[in-house]
Coordinates of C-alpha atoms in Angstrom, one line a residue:
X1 CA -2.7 -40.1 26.0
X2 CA -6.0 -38.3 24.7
X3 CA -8.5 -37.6 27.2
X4 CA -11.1 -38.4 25.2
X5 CA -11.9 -40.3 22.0
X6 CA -12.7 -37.9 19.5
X7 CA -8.8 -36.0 20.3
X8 CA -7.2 -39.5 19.9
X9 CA -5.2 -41.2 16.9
X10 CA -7.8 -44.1 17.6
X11 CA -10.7 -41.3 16.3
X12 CA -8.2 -39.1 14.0
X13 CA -6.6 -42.1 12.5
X14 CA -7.8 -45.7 12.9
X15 CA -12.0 -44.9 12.0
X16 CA -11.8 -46.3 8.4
X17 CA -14.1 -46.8 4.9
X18 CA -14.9 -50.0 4.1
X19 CA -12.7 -49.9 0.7
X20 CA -9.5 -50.0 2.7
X21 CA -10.2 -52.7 4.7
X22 CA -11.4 -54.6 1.6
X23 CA -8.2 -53.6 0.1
X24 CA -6.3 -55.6 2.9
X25 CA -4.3 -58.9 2.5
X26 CA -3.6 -59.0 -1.0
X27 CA -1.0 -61.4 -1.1
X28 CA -3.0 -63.9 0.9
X29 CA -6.0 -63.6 -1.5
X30 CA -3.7 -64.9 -4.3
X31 CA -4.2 -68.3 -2.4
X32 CA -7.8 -68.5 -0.6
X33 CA -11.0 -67.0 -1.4
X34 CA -13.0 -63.6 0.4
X35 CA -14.7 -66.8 2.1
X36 CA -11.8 -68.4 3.6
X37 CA -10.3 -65.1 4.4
X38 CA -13.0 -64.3 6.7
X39 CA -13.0 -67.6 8.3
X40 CA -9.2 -66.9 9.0
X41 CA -9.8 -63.4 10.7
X42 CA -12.5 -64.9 12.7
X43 CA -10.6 -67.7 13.9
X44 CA -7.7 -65.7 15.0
X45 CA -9.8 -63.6 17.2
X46 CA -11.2 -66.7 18.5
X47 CA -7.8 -67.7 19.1
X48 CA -6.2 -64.3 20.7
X49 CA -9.5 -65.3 23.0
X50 CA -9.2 -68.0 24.0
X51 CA -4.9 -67.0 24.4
X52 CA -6.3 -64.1 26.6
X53 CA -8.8 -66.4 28.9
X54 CA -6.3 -69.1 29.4
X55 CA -3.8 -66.2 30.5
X56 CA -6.4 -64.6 33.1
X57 CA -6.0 -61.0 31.0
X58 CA -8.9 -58.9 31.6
X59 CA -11.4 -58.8 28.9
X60 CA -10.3 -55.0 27.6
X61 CA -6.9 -56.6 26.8
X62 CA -8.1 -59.2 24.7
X63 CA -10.1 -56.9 22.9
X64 CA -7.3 -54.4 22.6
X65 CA -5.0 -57.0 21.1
X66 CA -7.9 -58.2 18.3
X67 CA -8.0 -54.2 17.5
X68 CA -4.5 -54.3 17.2
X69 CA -4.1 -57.7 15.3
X70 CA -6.5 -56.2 12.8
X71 CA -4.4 -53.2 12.4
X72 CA -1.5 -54.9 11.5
X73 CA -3.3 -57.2 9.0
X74 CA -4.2 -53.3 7.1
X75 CA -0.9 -53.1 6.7
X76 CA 0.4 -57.1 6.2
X77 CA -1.0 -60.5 5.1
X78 CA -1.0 -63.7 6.7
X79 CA 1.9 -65.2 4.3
X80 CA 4.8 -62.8 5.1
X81 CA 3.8 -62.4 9.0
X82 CA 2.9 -66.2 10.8
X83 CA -0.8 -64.9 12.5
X84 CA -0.2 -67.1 15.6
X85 CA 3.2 -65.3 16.3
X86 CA 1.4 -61.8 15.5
X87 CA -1.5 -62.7 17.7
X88 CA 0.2 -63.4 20.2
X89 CA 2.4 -60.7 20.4
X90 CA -0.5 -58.4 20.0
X91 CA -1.6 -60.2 23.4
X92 CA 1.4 -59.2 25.2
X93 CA 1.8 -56.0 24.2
X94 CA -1.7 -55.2 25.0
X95 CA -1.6 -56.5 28.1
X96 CA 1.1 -54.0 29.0
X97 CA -0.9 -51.2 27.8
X98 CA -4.0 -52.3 29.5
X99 CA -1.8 -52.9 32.8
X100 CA -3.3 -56.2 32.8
X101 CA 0.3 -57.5 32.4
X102 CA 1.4 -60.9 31.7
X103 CA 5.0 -62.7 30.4
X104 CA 6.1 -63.3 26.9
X105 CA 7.4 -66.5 28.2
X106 CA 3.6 -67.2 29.9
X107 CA 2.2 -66.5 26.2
X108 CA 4.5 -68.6 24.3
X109 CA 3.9 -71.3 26.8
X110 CA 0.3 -71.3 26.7
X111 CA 0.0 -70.7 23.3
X112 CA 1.7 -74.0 22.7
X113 CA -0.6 -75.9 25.1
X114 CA -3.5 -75.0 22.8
X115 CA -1.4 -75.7 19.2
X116 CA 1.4 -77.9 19.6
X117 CA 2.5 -76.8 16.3
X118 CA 3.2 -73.2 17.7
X119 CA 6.8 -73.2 18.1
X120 CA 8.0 -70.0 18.6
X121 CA 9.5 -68.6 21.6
X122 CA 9.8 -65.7 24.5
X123 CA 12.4 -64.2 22.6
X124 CA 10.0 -64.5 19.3
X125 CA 7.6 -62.6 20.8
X126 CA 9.9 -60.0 22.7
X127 CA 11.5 -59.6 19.2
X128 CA 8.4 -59.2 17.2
X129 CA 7.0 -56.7 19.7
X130 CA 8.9 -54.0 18.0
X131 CA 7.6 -54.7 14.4
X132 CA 4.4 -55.1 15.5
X133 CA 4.7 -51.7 17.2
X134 CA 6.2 -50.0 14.3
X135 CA 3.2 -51.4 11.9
X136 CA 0.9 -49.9 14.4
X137 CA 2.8 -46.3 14.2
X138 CA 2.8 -47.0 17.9
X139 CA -0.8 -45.5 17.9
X140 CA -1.6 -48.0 21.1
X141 CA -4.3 -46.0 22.8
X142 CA -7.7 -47.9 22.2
X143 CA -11.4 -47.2 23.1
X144 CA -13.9 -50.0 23.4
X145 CA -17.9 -50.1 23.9
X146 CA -17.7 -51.5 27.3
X147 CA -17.4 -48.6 29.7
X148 CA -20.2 -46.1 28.1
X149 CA -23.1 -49.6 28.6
X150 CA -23.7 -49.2 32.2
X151 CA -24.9 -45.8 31.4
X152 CA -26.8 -46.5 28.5
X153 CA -28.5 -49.6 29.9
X154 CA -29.4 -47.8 33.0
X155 CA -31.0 -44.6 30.6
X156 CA -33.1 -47.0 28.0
X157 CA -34.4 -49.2 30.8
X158 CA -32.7 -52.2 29.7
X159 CA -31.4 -54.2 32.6
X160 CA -29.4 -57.0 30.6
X161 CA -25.5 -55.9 31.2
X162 CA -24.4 -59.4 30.4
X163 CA -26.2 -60.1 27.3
X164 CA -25.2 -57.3 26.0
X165 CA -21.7 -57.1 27.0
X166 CA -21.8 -60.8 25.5
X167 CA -22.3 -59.4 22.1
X168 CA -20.1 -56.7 22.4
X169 CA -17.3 -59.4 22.7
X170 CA -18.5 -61.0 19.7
X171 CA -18.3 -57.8 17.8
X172 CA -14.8 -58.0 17.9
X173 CA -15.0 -61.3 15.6
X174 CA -16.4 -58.3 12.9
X175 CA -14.7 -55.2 11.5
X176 CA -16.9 -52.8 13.2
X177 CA -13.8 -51.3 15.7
X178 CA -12.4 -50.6 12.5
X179 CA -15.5 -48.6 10.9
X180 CA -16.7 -47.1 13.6
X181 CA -16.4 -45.0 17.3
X182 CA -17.4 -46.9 20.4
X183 CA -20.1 -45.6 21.4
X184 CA -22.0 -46.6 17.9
X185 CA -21.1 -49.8 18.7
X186 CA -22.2 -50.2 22.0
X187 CA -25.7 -48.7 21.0
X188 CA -25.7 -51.3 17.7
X189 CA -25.2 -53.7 20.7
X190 CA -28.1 -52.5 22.3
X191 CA -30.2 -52.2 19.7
X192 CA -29.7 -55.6 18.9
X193 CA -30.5 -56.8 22.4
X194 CA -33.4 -55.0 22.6
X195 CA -34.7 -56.3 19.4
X196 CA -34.1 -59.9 20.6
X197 CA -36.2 -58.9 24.1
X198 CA -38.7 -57.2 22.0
X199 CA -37.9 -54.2 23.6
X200 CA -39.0 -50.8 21.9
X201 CA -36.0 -48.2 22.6
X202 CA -37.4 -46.5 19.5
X203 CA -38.1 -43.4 21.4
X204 CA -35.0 -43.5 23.3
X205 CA -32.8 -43.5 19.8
X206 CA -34.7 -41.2 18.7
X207 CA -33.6 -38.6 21.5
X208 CA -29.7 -39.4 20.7
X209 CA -28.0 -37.2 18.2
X210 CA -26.5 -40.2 15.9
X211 CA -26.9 -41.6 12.5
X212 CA -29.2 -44.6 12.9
X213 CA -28.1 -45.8 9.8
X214 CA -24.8 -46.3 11.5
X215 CA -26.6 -48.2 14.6
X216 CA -28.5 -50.6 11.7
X217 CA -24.9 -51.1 10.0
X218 CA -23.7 -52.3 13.4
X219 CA -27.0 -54.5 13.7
X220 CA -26.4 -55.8 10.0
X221 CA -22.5 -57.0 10.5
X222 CA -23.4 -58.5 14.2
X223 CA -26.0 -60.4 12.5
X224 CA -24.0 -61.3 9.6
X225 CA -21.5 -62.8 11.5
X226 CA -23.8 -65.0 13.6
X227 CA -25.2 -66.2 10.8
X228 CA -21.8 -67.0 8.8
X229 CA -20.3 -68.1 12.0
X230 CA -22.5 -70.8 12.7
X231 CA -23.0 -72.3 9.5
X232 CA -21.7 -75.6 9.3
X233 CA -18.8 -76.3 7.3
X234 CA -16.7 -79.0 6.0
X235 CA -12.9 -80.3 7.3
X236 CA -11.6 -78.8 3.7
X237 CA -13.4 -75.7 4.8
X238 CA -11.8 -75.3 8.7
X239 CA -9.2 -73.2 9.8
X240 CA -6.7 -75.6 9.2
X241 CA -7.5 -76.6 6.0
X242 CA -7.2 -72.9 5.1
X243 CA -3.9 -72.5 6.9
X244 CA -2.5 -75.3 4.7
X245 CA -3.2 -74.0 2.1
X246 CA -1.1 -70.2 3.0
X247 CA 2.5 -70.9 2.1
X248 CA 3.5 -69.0 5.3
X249 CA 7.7 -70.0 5.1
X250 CA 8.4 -69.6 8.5
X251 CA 6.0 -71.7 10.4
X252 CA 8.8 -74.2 12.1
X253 CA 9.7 -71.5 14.1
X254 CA 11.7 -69.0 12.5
X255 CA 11.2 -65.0 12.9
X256 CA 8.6 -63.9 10.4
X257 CA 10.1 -62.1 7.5
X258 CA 9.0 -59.0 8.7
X259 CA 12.0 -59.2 11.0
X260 CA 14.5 -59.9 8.4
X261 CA 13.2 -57.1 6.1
X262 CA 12.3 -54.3 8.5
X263 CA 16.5 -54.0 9.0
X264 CA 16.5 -52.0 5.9
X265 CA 13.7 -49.8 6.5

């Protein structure tokens, strides 16, 4: 395990450009739009969540599994690997690596109290664990935001832990743990809050060696996704309806075909 971020595969390896992210889920764009895409990403960090709440994981966890989920979707698309299966073995596994350990049989179980549809398994999730490690390069070690905000917060003068931490949740819903370190996004965070409080923590940025173009890119997706997220939409336009429309084969419970191709590999 690195000791610190910048000697870790999560720095050396998983900080991306935009173009490869934009370059992921090809197959899946052959049936829904950029639009609908996004709406599908969003919703299954919604849904890995609300898995995570219902479970009791700490909140580190959940985020780790979103981080992972997302790096697996680099690599796959929604049609050849079912997302609910994927998201919630992403939950189990990083519940493990967090130590904030839960059952495979607990996650099947509750995933299928919030979609009745779900109807995978223990042993699903236990079997997928492996591919879903393998996709990773089983590069597990993740750093968030949340442990560098006390500090901050307490340095700037801005004594609103919970709002903040609040956004730094909802940053997960974005691709900014992709695109950049940690500790850019917890100051985006920041900055955001303090813009909101009307705040001025221009002087204290302006102390910090970083690229506040970086902190405004932070700023720009957060406030993108608010904006996107809470835009009304129509039942053609929900999660569901999107869903439908992904001719994912192995919904009635089968193993994803990642499973029955990765024997070759």
């Amino acid at each position: 395990m690195a000791a610190n971020f910048w000697d870790s595969t999560h720095c050396k390896a998983w900080i991306l450009d935009r173009a490869k992210i934009e370059c992921a889920n090809q197959k899946d764009k052959q049936y829904i739009t950029l639009v609908e895409l996004r709406r599908m990403r969003i919703h299954y960090c919604k849904l890995i969540q609300l898995l995570g709440s219902s479970l009791k994981i700490r909140q580190r966890a959940i985020a780790t599994a979103i981080v992972f989920f997302k790096r697996f979707y680099l690599k796959n698309s929604f049609v050849d690997c079912e997302p609910r299966l994927i998201a919630t073995t992403c939950l189990y596994l990083s519940s493990k690596v967090e130590e904030s350990i839960t059952q495979a049989k607990k996650c099947a179980m509750k995933m299928k109290e919030i979609d009745t549809t779900f109807n995978f398994t223990m042993n699903d999730i236990l079997e997928c664990e492996f591919y879903v490690l393998e996709e990773l390069s089983f590069e597990l070690i993740i750093f968030h935001p949340y442990k560098s905000l006390p500090t901050y917060l307490q340095n700037c003068g801005l004594d609103c832990l919970d709002t903040v931490w609040g956004i730094v949740n909802d940053s997960y819903k974005t691709d900014v743990s992709l695109l950049y370190p940690p500790y850019i996004i917890a100051l985006g965070c920041i900055y955001l809050v303090a813009f909101i409080k009307k705040k001025d923590l221009k002087q204290w940025f302006s102390e910090l060696s970083i690229d506040m173009k970086e902190i405004w890119d932070v700023v720009k997706e957060l406030l993108n996704y608010y904006e996107f997220d809470r835009a009304p939409i129509t039942p053609a336009e929900s999660p569901e309806a999107i869903y439908a429309k992904l001719p994912i084969k192995n919904s009635n419970g089968a193993p994803p075909p990642i499973m029955a191709s990765a024997g070759g590999r």
